[in-house]
Amino acid sequence: MCGIVGILGTRPVAAHLIDAMKRLEYRGYDSAGLATLEDGHLARRRAEGKLKNLEAKLEAGPLAGTIGIGQTRWATHGAPTEANAHPHATPLVAVAHNGIIENFRQLKDELIAAGRVFSSQTDTEVVPHLVTIELEAGASPQEAVARVLKRLTGAFALAFLFEGFPDLLIGARKGSPLAVGHGQGEMFLGSDAQALAPFTDRVTYLEEGDWVELTRSSIIVHDVSGKEVKRAAVISQASAFLVDKGNYRHFMAKEIHEQPDVTGHTLARYLDLAAASARLPELPFDWATIDRMVITACGTAYYAGLVAKYWFERLARIAVDIDVASEFRYREAPLSPGGLALFISQSGETADTLASLRYCKEHGQHIAAIVNVTTSTIAREADVVFPTLAGPEIGVASTKAFTCQLSALLSLAVAAGRARGVLSAAQERAAVDALAEVPRLLVEALRLEPQIERLARSIAKVKDVLYLGRSTSYPLALEGALKLKEISYIHAEGYAAGELKHGPIALIDETMPVVVIAPHDEVFEKSVSNMQEVAARGGRIVLITDAQGAETAAMETMATIVMPTMPSLIAPIVYAVPVQLLAYHAAVQIGTDVDQPRNLAKSVTVE
Ligand code: M6R
């Protein structure tokens, strides 16, 4: 994972490197470091923990130099200590790395046998040692890097800074993204265009296997064979502004409250409200020929896909094969050429999702992607992109991206259903009318926050929570459990309510709250039976339902959250709000780092 950046500038670069690294903190935040050339000599500052620790170190010991590289880390090999923080360096070269060098063990054994001394437990440190051996043997920096790259396996992006070379940065990309920014007498490297946005909007995305030599006035790109190649520059849409928290205590709270607006923007993109119909961009496939589709994603995006499976199967009669990307990519799934594969990702950089996309591409699928970051690798590699207009999502826990993904997915399912002749014009109109209500219903759901905050005080005291749901509420139960565990560190599990009696019912006692997500829909009676099974065993129920559900269930609960009445089709979008708020307030109560919870990163760019 991790974010890397490099600047060949005309002014002192340390502060600018920090600026760019702040924009890459979503890729990891357990340590950070940078290296510059001070009078031609390598100098480094590194710190354990968040970037503010590195800033404090720089304040105490500033770094001069108009050329430098930096990295913000998510530990893969070696604990998040200062010794393991990047850049890793020898007296001749410093290296910032994103990704994994898979054959580092063999390389490290070989280097140790040759007398090299290591100062970290990272996979990365083999790289500066290998380059140094080449430099000591008389190779130029370019020759040294070209030779070493051939020896590395894995998925990675690298930035190199050389002792005594104040007008040279080298970048390399294999598997992990790397962008080159073109400035006025300055050049930049970054894991994404967002990191470079304060400096330039002219960006060249390196292709798989490329490496690049940068000076202040030139860019030379080599492909995997070492041949010089031309790569086009594009104008990036990445914003130079860093979003702030506004009046909220956490980004997560702000993002939860933005949902009425951003789902509205997303829906406006896919619906023609005046004509009461779904409106999609031109597609490279014909819905009529698609009987099966594959959906692949990770984490919250996967749960959005799981909800969409119900929608595509019901509304468009398209069979959906859905899997988490880390399983799908190695499953060797048989795919008939001409099929449709849909990938869902907020960041558009998730390594497993990207690898699954490439697998499907190799197997002749039409590639569609729902992404929030439209400059991302997944967006660039897809045949057709359906953007979610959630705006930057900073909190590690995905909230507004999820409801925007659901809004786009339901619009797509409706369009598919209509195009395939499954939905009549009247049914399409009813679905579009329901979708148009989503922003208002989200506002109403947000009004329940004081009640949910009170409930969260009790939830914050427990060790385990079970979430149950049926039909489209089942993925929401999974999402509720994920939200709670990732930000509050309370153990939580999501189950299909019908599975309760096949095992999890053994967990029920008076200490474990059971959150039941049950709008008054076609499976409501079944959910009530499951709740009774819980109540009969002394379980404490938190029921999230609507007025009719609360009245029909007529059960004694620990709390009943009464949601606004709505068509069951859109319930998964609106019912996301109480599960998000419950996790958020439990975490605030416990005092965890809500926006940057331990051990996590916003974007998981390693497998
Ligand atoms: O950027 P992506 O949507 O591809 O990320 C997928 C997951 O890593 C992400 O949803 C993760 O599970 C979130 N932390 C959940 O809140």
mmCIF file of N, CA, C and O in Angstrom, residues 501-587:
data_model
loop_
_atom_site.group_PDB
_atom_site.id
_atom_site.type_symbol
_atom_site.label_atom_id
_atom_site.label_comp_id
_atom_site.label_asym_id
_atom_site.label_seq_id
_atom_site.Cartn_x
_atom_site.Cartn_y
_atom_site.Cartn_z
ATOM 1 N N LYS A 501 -30.514 -19.815 13.108
ATOM 2 C CA LYS A 501 -30.700 -21.094 13.792
ATOM 3 C C LYS A 501 -29.693 -22.144 13.339
ATOM 4 O O LYS A 501 -29.675 -23.249 13.856
ATOM 5 N N HIS A 502 -28.860 -21.801 12.384
ATOM 6 C CA HIS A 502 -27.851 -22.761 11.907
ATOM 7 C C HIS A 502 -26.514 -22.567 12.613
ATOM 8 O O HIS A 502 -25.487 -23.000 12.112
ATOM 9 N N GLY A 503 -26.517 -21.879 13.704
ATOM 10 C CA GLY A 503 -25.261 -21.727 14.453
ATOM 11 C C GLY A 503 -25.210 -20.510 15.355
ATOM 12 O O GLY A 503 -25.117 -20.640 16.582
ATOM 13 N N PRO A 504 -25.314 -19.291 14.783
ATOM 14 C CA PRO A 504 -25.084 -18.101 15.604
ATOM 15 C C PRO A 504 -26.043 -17.948 16.779
ATOM 16 O O PRO A 504 -25.730 -17.266 17.745
ATOM 17 N N ILE A 505 -27.192 -18.624 16.732
ATOM 18 C CA ILE A 505 -28.146 -18.498 17.843
ATOM 19 C C ILE A 505 -27.511 -18.953 19.161
ATOM 20 O O ILE A 505 -27.897 -18.511 20.244
ATOM 21 N N ALA A 506 -26.481 -19.788 19.071
ATOM 22 C CA ALA A 506 -25.784 -20.247 20.280
ATOM 23 C C ALA A 506 -25.112 -19.081 21.013
ATOM 24 O O ALA A 506 -24.831 -19.172 22.200
ATOM 25 N N LEU A 507 -24.859 -17.987 20.292
ATOM 26 C CA LEU A 507 -24.189 -16.838 20.912
ATOM 27 C C LEU A 507 -25.126 -15.978 21.755
ATOM 28 O O LEU A 507 -24.690 -15.156 22.549
ATOM 29 N N ILE A 508 -26.431 -16.144 21.511
ATOM 30 C CA ILE A 508 -27.380 -15.199 22.111
ATOM 31 C C ILE A 508 -27.424 -15.339 23.633
ATOM 32 O O ILE A 508 -27.632 -16.420 24.169
ATOM 33 N N ASP A 509 -27.223 -14.235 24.310
ATOM 34 C CA ASP A 509 -27.511 -14.152 25.744
ATOM 35 C C ASP A 509 -27.819 -12.683 26.052
ATOM 36 O O ASP A 509 -27.846 -11.844 25.141
ATOM 37 N N GLU A 510 -28.025 -12.383 27.303
ATOM 38 C CA GLU A 510 -28.474 -11.024 27.652
ATOM 39 C C GLU A 510 -27.371 -9.977 27.498
ATOM 40 O O GLU A 510 -27.634 -8.780 27.588
ATOM 41 N N THR A 511 -26.133 -10.412 27.201
ATOM 42 C CA THR A 511 -25.050 -9.422 27.092
ATOM 43 C C THR A 511 -24.840 -8.932 25.657
ATOM 44 O O THR A 511 -24.137 -7.952 25.450
ATOM 45 N N MET A 512 -25.393 -9.670 24.694
ATOM 46 C CA MET A 512 -25.062 -9.321 23.301
ATOM 47 C C MET A 512 -26.243 -8.684 22.558
ATOM 48 O O MET A 512 -27.216 -9.363 22.234
ATOM 49 N N PRO A 513 -26.138 -7.380 22.253
ATOM 50 C CA PRO A 513 -27.219 -6.768 21.478
ATOM 51 C C PRO A 513 -27.312 -7.386 20.068
ATOM 52 O O PRO A 513 -26.288 -7.723 19.472
ATOM 53 N N VAL A 514 -28.548 -7.531 19.609
ATOM 54 C CA VAL A 514 -28.787 -8.051 18.255
ATOM 55 C C VAL A 514 -29.511 -6.958 17.473
ATOM 56 O O VAL A 514 -30.651 -6.605 17.800
ATOM 57 N N VAL A 515 -28.815 -6.398 16.507
ATOM 58 C CA VAL A 515 -29.408 -5.316 15.709
ATOM 59 C C VAL A 515 -30.133 -5.959 14.526
ATOM 60 O O VAL A 515 -29.507 -6.636 13.709
ATOM 61 N N VAL A 516 -31.433 -5.762 14.467
ATOM 62 C CA VAL A 516 -32.218 -6.371 13.383
ATOM 63 C C VAL A 516 -32.659 -5.254 12.428
ATOM 64 O O VAL A 516 -33.332 -4.305 12.845
ATOM 65 N N ILE A 517 -32.235 -5.387 11.178
ATOM 66 C CA ILE A 517 -32.603 -4.376 10.170
ATOM 67 C C ILE A 517 -33.778 -4.954 9.390
ATOM 68 O O ILE A 517 -33.632 -5.936 8.664
ATOM 69 N N ALA A 518 -34.956 -4.373 9.594
ATOM 70 C CA ALA A 518 -36.162 -5.006 9.041
ATOM 71 C C ALA A 518 -37.213 -3.982 8.655
ATOM 72 O O ALA A 518 -38.160 -3.725 9.412
ATOM 73 N N PRO A 519 -37.079 -3.375 7.488
ATOM 74 C CA PRO A 519 -38.187 -2.530 7.024
ATOM 75 C C PRO A 519 -39.428 -3.408 6.817
ATOM 76 O O PRO A 519 -39.295 -4.618 6.635
ATOM 77 N N HIS A 520 -40.586 -2.811 6.867
ATOM 78 C CA HIS A 520 -41.806 -3.616 6.690
ATOM 79 C C HIS A 520 -41.941 -3.975 5.207
ATOM 80 O O HIS A 520 -42.647 -3.331 4.440
ATOM 81 N N ASP A 521 -41.252 -5.030 4.791
ATOM 82 C CA ASP A 521 -41.241 -5.435 3.388
ATOM 83 C C ASP A 521 -41.782 -6.859 3.259
ATOM 84 O O ASP A 521 -42.345 -7.413 4.213
ATOM 85 N N GLU A 522 -41.556 -7.462 2.102
ATOM 86 C CA GLU A 522 -42.143 -8.787 1.845
ATOM 87 C C GLU A 522 -41.565 -9.906 2.740
ATOM 88 O O GLU A 522 -42.175 -10.962 2.863
ATOM 89 N N VAL A 523 -40.423 -9.661 3.367
ATOM 90 C CA VAL A 523 -39.864 -10.705 4.245
ATOM 91 C C VAL A 523 -39.958 -10.304 5.735
ATOM 92 O O VAL A 523 -39.358 -10.959 6.585
ATOM 93 N N PHE A 524 -40.731 -9.267 5.996
ATOM 94 C CA PHE A 524 -40.766 -8.750 7.370
ATOM 95 C C PHE A 524 -41.230 -9.809 8.384
ATOM 96 O O PHE A 524 -40.648 -9.974 9.449
ATOM 97 N N GLU A 525 -42.323 -10.534 8.017
ATOM 98 C CA GLU A 525 -42.854 -11.541 8.956
ATOM 99 C C GLU A 525 -41.781 -12.559 9.328
ATOM 100 O O GLU A 525 -41.701 -13.023 10.456
ATOM 101 N N LYS A 526 -40.960 -12.920 8.347
ATOM 102 C CA LYS A 526 -39.884 -13.901 8.597
ATOM 103 C C LYS A 526 -38.888 -13.310 9.608
ATOM 104 O O LYS A 526 -38.400 -13.992 10.489
ATOM 105 N N SER A 527 -38.586 -12.018 9.430
ATOM 106 C CA SER A 527 -37.644 -11.377 10.358
ATOM 107 C C SER A 527 -38.218 -11.350 11.766
ATOM 108 O O SER A 527 -37.498 -11.531 12.745
ATOM 109 N N VAL A 528 -39.530 -11.123 11.867
ATOM 110 C CA VAL A 528 -40.162 -11.112 13.190
ATOM 111 C C VAL A 528 -39.980 -12.474 13.861
ATOM 112 O O VAL A 528 -39.654 -12.565 15.044
ATOM 113 N N SER A 529 -40.155 -13.556 13.093
ATOM 114 C CA SER A 529 -39.962 -14.901 13.671
ATOM 115 C C SER A 529 -38.549 -15.023 14.211
ATOM 116 O O SER A 529 -38.325 -15.548 15.302
ATOM 117 N N ASN A 530 -37.578 -14.523 13.446
ATOM 118 C CA ASN A 530 -36.178 -14.608 13.905
ATOM 119 C C ASN A 530 -35.973 -13.781 15.180
ATOM 120 O O ASN A 530 -35.256 -14.202 16.086
ATOM 121 N N MET A 531 -36.626 -12.632 15.232
ATOM 122 C CA MET A 531 -36.492 -11.796 16.443
ATOM 123 C C MET A 531 -37.075 -12.530 17.650
ATOM 124 O O MET A 531 -36.544 -12.464 18.742
ATOM 125 N N GLN A 532 -38.197 -13.230 17.398
ATOM 126 C CA GLN A 532 -38.798 -13.963 18.522
ATOM 127 C C GLN A 532 -37.858 -15.063 19.027
ATOM 128 O O GLN A 532 -37.759 -15.294 20.226
ATOM 129 N N GLU A 533 -37.161 -15.673 18.103
ATOM 130 C CA GLU A 533 -36.184 -16.710 18.508
ATOM 131 C C GLU A 533 -35.105 -16.088 19.407
ATOM 132 O O GLU A 533 -34.648 -16.684 20.370
ATOM 133 N N VAL A 534 -34.709 -14.854 19.044
ATOM 134 C CA VAL A 534 -33.692 -14.159 19.849
ATOM 135 C C VAL A 534 -34.271 -13.810 21.220
ATOM 136 O O VAL A 534 -33.665 -14.083 22.267
ATOM 137 N N ALA A 535 -35.483 -13.223 21.204
ATOM 138 C CA ALA A 535 -36.109 -12.786 22.463
ATOM 139 C C ALA A 535 -36.322 -13.978 23.400
ATOM 140 O O ALA A 535 -36.097 -13.880 24.612
ATOM 141 N N ALA A 536 -36.716 -15.124 22.841
ATOM 142 C CA ALA A 536 -36.978 -16.312 23.664
ATOM 143 C C ALA A 536 -35.717 -16.768 24.397
ATOM 144 O O ALA A 536 -35.799 -17.500 25.370
ATOM 145 N N ARG A 537 -34.574 -16.358 23.904
ATOM 146 C CA ARG A 537 -33.308 -16.769 24.543
ATOM 147 C C ARG A 537 -32.654 -15.630 25.319
ATOM 148 O O ARG A 537 -31.447 -15.629 25.566
ATOM 149 N N GLY A 538 -33.466 -14.634 25.651
ATOM 150 C CA GLY A 538 -32.995 -13.537 26.492
ATOM 151 C C GLY A 538 -32.171 -12.507 25.746
ATOM 152 O O GLY A 538 -31.536 -11.654 26.370
ATOM 153 N N GLY A 539 -32.142 -12.571 24.408
ATOM 154 C CA GLY A 539 -31.346 -11.623 23.613
ATOM 155 C C GLY A 539 -31.938 -10.220 23.659
ATOM 156 O O GLY A 539 -33.157 -10.049 23.808
ATOM 157 N N ARG A 540 -31.083 -9.203 23.552
ATOM 158 C CA ARG A 540 -31.555 -7.803 23.570
ATOM 159 C C ARG A 540 -31.586 -7.294 22.136
ATOM 160 O O ARG A 540 -30.540 -7.240 21.467
ATOM 161 N N ILE A 541 -32.770 -6.903 21.703
ATOM 162 C CA ILE A 541 -32.941 -6.550 20.285
ATOM 163 C C ILE A 541 -32.928 -5.036 20.082
ATOM 164 O O ILE A 541 -33.576 -4.292 20.816
ATOM 165 N N VAL A 542 -32.169 -4.620 19.067
ATOM 166 C CA VAL A 542 -32.288 -3.244 18.569
ATOM 167 C C VAL A 542 -32.969 -3.382 17.213
ATOM 168 O O VAL A 542 -32.397 -3.960 16.286
ATOM 169 N N LEU A 543 -34.188 -2.904 17.125
ATOM 170 C CA LEU A 543 -34.949 -3.075 15.880
ATOM 171 C C LEU A 543 -34.920 -1.783 15.070
ATOM 172 O O LEU A 543 -35.279 -0.722 15.575
ATOM 173 N N ILE A 544 -34.446 -1.904 13.822
ATOM 174 C CA ILE A 544 -34.483 -0.751 12.908
ATOM 175 C C ILE A 544 -35.555 -1.061 11.869
ATOM 176 O O ILE A 544 -35.395 -1.979 11.043
ATOM 177 N N THR A 545 -36.646 -0.340 11.943
ATOM 178 C CA THR A 545 -37.787 -0.640 11.079
ATOM 179 C C THR A 545 -38.546 0.651 10.798
ATOM 180 O O THR A 545 -38.025 1.738 11.084
ATOM 181 N N ASP A 546 -39.745 0.526 10.237
ATOM 182 C CA ASP A 546 -40.574 1.716 10.021
ATOM 183 C C ASP A 546 -41.797 1.638 10.948
ATOM 184 O O ASP A 546 -41.916 0.680 11.728
ATOM 185 N N ALA A 547 -42.695 2.602 10.843
ATOM 186 C CA ALA A 547 -43.818 2.657 11.789
ATOM 187 C C ALA A 547 -44.652 1.382 11.724
ATOM 188 O O ALA A 547 -45.023 0.802 12.742
ATOM 189 N N GLN A 548 -44.914 0.942 10.497
ATOM 190 C CA GLN A 548 -45.747 -0.260 10.359
ATOM 191 C C GLN A 548 -45.040 -1.489 10.933
ATOM 192 O O GLN A 548 -45.659 -2.336 11.583
ATOM 193 N N GLY A 549 -43.705 -1.543 10.690
ATOM 194 C CA GLY A 549 -42.920 -2.654 11.229
ATOM 195 C C GLY A 549 -42.936 -2.657 12.746
ATOM 196 O O GLY A 549 -43.112 -3.700 13.385
ATOM 197 N N ALA A 550 -42.780 -1.477 13.331
ATOM 198 C CA ALA A 550 -42.754 -1.383 14.797
ATOM 199 C C ALA A 550 -44.101 -1.829 15.380
ATOM 200 O O ALA A 550 -44.146 -2.561 16.362
ATOM 201 N N GLU A 551 -45.168 -1.394 14.706
ATOM 202 C CA GLU A 551 -46.500 -1.746 15.207
ATOM 203 C C GLU A 551 -46.759 -3.241 15.047
ATOM 204 O O GLU A 551 -47.229 -3.911 15.955
ATOM 205 N N THR A 552 -46.397 -3.789 13.879
ATOM 206 C CA THR A 552 -46.674 -5.208 13.628
ATOM 207 C C THR A 552 -45.835 -6.099 14.538
ATOM 208 O O THR A 552 -46.319 -7.098 15.050
ATOM 209 N N ALA A 553 -44.572 -5.724 14.726
ATOM 210 C CA ALA A 553 -43.690 -6.587 15.536
ATOM 211 C C ALA A 553 -44.148 -6.583 16.981
ATOM 212 O O ALA A 553 -44.134 -7.617 17.647
ATOM 213 N N ALA A 554 -44.564 -5.408 17.461
ATOM 214 C CA ALA A 554 -45.047 -5.246 18.843
ATOM 215 C C ALA A 554 -44.172 -6.020 19.828
ATOM 216 O O ALA A 554 -44.663 -6.825 20.610
ATOM 217 N N MET A 555 -42.856 -5.818 19.746
ATOM 218 C CA MET A 555 -41.942 -6.575 20.601
ATOM 219 C C MET A 555 -41.259 -5.663 21.596
ATOM 220 O O MET A 555 -41.029 -4.487 21.314
ATOM 221 N N GLU A 556 -40.912 -6.257 22.727
ATOM 222 C CA GLU A 556 -40.115 -5.502 23.687
ATOM 223 C C GLU A 556 -38.683 -5.492 23.173
ATOM 224 O O GLU A 556 -38.117 -6.556 22.883
ATOM 225 N N THR A 557 -38.118 -4.311 23.027
ATOM 226 C CA THR A 557 -36.758 -4.222 22.473
ATOM 227 C C THR A 557 -35.887 -3.362 23.385
ATOM 228 O O THR A 557 -36.396 -2.614 24.220
ATOM 229 N N MET A 558 -34.585 -3.470 23.166
ATOM 230 C CA MET A 558 -33.655 -2.579 23.853
ATOM 231 C C MET A 558 -33.842 -1.168 23.288
ATOM 232 O O MET A 558 -33.759 -0.172 23.990
ATOM 233 N N ALA A 559 -34.105 -1.091 21.982
ATOM 234 C CA ALA A 559 -34.431 0.177 21.316
ATOM 235 C C ALA A 559 -35.113 -0.146 19.998
ATOM 236 O O ALA A 559 -34.766 -1.138 19.350
ATOM 237 N N THR A 560 -36.037 0.689 19.616
ATOM 238 C CA THR A 560 -36.631 0.556 18.280
ATOM 239 C C THR A 560 -36.416 1.882 17.564
ATOM 240 O O THR A 560 -36.809 2.939 18.067
ATOM 241 N N ILE A 561 -35.738 1.806 16.450
ATOM 242 C CA ILE A 561 -35.489 3.023 15.667
ATOM 243 C C ILE A 561 -36.504 3.029 14.527
ATOM 244 O O ILE A 561 -36.506 2.122 13.684
ATOM 245 N N VAL A 562 -37.363 4.027 14.566
ATOM 246 C CA VAL A 562 -38.450 4.050 13.579
ATOM 247 C C VAL A 562 -38.059 4.943 12.404
ATOM 248 O O VAL A 562 -37.986 6.168 12.529
ATOM 249 N N MET A 563 -37.835 4.301 11.297
ATOM 250 C CA MET A 563 -37.413 4.995 10.076
ATOM 251 C C MET A 563 -38.629 5.536 9.343
ATOM 252 O O MET A 563 -39.747 5.050 9.536
ATOM 253 N N PRO A 564 -38.413 6.514 8.441
ATOM 254 C CA PRO A 564 -39.554 6.973 7.631
ATOM 255 C C PRO A 564 -40.072 5.839 6.742
ATOM 256 O O PRO A 564 -39.329 4.923 6.416
ATOM 257 N N THR A 565 -41.323 5.949 6.387
ATOM 258 C CA THR A 565 -41.919 4.934 5.495
ATOM 259 C C THR A 565 -41.422 5.184 4.066
ATOM 260 O O THR A 565 -41.326 6.341 3.632
ATOM 261 N N MET A 566 -41.104 4.091 3.366
ATOM 262 C CA MET A 566 -40.569 4.246 1.991
ATOM 263 C C MET A 566 -40.796 2.968 1.203
ATOM 264 O O MET A 566 -40.985 1.893 1.815
ATOM 265 N N PRO A 567 -40.732 3.035 -0.121
ATOM 266 C CA PRO A 567 -40.808 1.790 -0.900
ATOM 267 C C PRO A 567 -39.630 0.889 -0.534
ATOM 268 O O PRO A 567 -38.505 1.379 -0.380
ATOM 269 N N SER A 568 -39.884 -0.406 -0.400
ATOM 270 C CA SER A 568 -38.806 -1.304 0.065
ATOM 271 C C SER A 568 -37.634 -1.323 -0.907
ATOM 272 O O SER A 568 -36.498 -1.610 -0.507
ATOM 273 N N LEU A 569 -37.884 -0.980 -2.179
ATOM 274 C CA LEU A 569 -36.807 -0.974 -3.184
ATOM 275 C C LEU A 569 -35.630 -0.100 -2.755
ATOM 276 O O LEU A 569 -34.469 -0.466 -2.953
ATOM 277 N N ILE A 570 -35.906 1.044 -2.177
ATOM 278 C CA ILE A 570 -34.823 1.988 -1.849
ATOM 279 C C ILE A 570 -34.381 1.896 -0.384
ATOM 280 O O ILE A 570 -33.465 2.609 0.038
ATOM 281 N N ALA A 571 -34.997 0.991 0.369
ATOM 282 C CA ALA A 571 -34.684 0.915 1.809
ATOM 283 C C ALA A 571 -33.191 0.718 2.090
ATOM 284 O O ALA A 571 -32.655 1.343 3.008
ATOM 285 N N PRO A 572 -32.466 -0.131 1.295
ATOM 286 C CA PRO A 572 -31.045 -0.314 1.652
ATOM 287 C C PRO A 572 -30.247 0.988 1.609
ATOM 288 O O PRO A 572 -29.272 1.142 2.338
ATOM 289 N N ILE A 573 -30.647 1.926 0.768
ATOM 290 C CA ILE A 573 -29.906 3.187 0.686
ATOM 291 C C ILE A 573 -30.158 3.996 1.962
ATOM 292 O O ILE A 573 -29.234 4.490 2.603
ATOM 293 N N VAL A 574 -31.410 4.092 2.353
ATOM 294 C CA VAL A 574 -31.766 4.966 3.478
ATOM 295 C C VAL A 574 -31.414 4.313 4.822
ATOM 296 O O VAL A 574 -30.985 4.984 5.760
ATOM 297 N N TYR A 575 -31.574 2.985 4.896
ATOM 298 C CA TYR A 575 -31.287 2.294 6.162
ATOM 299 C C TYR A 575 -29.783 2.221 6.443
ATOM 300 O O TYR A 575 -29.363 1.803 7.528
ATOM 301 N N ALA A 576 -28.962 2.648 5.483
ATOM 302 C CA ALA A 576 -27.521 2.718 5.759
ATOM 303 C C ALA A 576 -27.238 3.756 6.849
ATOM 304 O O ALA A 576 -26.302 3.610 7.628
ATOM 305 N N VAL A 577 -28.067 4.805 6.894
ATOM 306 C CA VAL A 577 -27.800 5.909 7.834
ATOM 307 C C VAL A 577 -27.778 5.453 9.300
ATOM 308 O O VAL A 577 -26.812 5.710 10.009
ATOM 309 N N PRO A 578 -28.829 4.753 9.795
ATOM 310 C CA PRO A 578 -28.742 4.370 11.220
ATOM 311 C C PRO A 578 -27.578 3.447 11.531
ATOM 312 O O PRO A 578 -26.995 3.555 12.614
ATOM 313 N N VAL A 579 -27.208 2.551 10.624
ATOM 314 C CA VAL A 579 -26.077 1.667 10.963
ATOM 315 C C VAL A 579 -24.765 2.453 10.974
ATOM 316 O O VAL A 579 -23.886 2.204 11.794
ATOM 317 N N GLN A 580 -24.664 3.445 10.090
ATOM 318 C CA GLN A 580 -23.453 4.293 10.108
ATOM 319 C C GLN A 580 -23.390 5.113 11.392
ATOM 320 O O GLN A 580 -22.349 5.199 12.049
ATOM 321 N N LEU A 581 -24.534 5.732 11.742
ATOM 322 C CA LEU A 581 -24.549 6.591 12.935
ATOM 323 C C LEU A 581 -24.291 5.801 14.209
ATOM 324 O O LEU A 581 -23.625 6.271 15.125
ATOM 325 N N LEU A 582 -24.823 4.582 14.264
ATOM 326 C CA LEU A 582 -24.622 3.762 15.462
ATOM 327 C C LEU A 582 -23.121 3.458 15.631
ATOM 328 O O LEU A 582 -22.570 3.591 16.732
ATOM 329 N N ALA A 583 -22.453 3.078 14.544
ATOM 330 C CA ALA A 583 -21.015 2.780 14.619
ATOM 331 C C ALA A 583 -20.252 4.056 14.971
ATOM 332 O O ALA A 583 -19.365 4.050 15.832
ATOM 333 N N TYR A 584 -20.608 5.154 14.323
ATOM 334 C CA TYR A 584 -19.888 6.414 14.559
ATOM 335 C C TYR A 584 -19.974 6.826 16.030
ATOM 336 O O TYR A 584 -18.957 7.096 16.672
ATOM 337 N N HIS A 585 -21.193 6.856 16.576
ATOM 338 C CA HIS A 585 -21.332 7.343 17.948
ATOM 339 C C HIS A 585 -20.750 6.364 18.969
ATOM 340 O O HIS A 585 -20.253 6.793 20.006
ATOM 341 N N ALA A 586 -20.799 5.072 18.671
ATOM 342 C CA ALA A 586 -20.152 4.106 19.581
ATOM 343 C C ALA A 586 -18.646 4.384 19.604
ATOM 344 O O ALA A 586 -18.021 4.401 20.667
ATOM 345 N N ALA A 587 -18.071 4.626 18.432
ATOM 346 C CA ALA A 587 -16.622 4.879 18.353
ATOM 347 C C ALA A 587 -16.253 6.180 19.071
ATOM 348 O O ALA A 587 -15.256 6.242 19.791
#
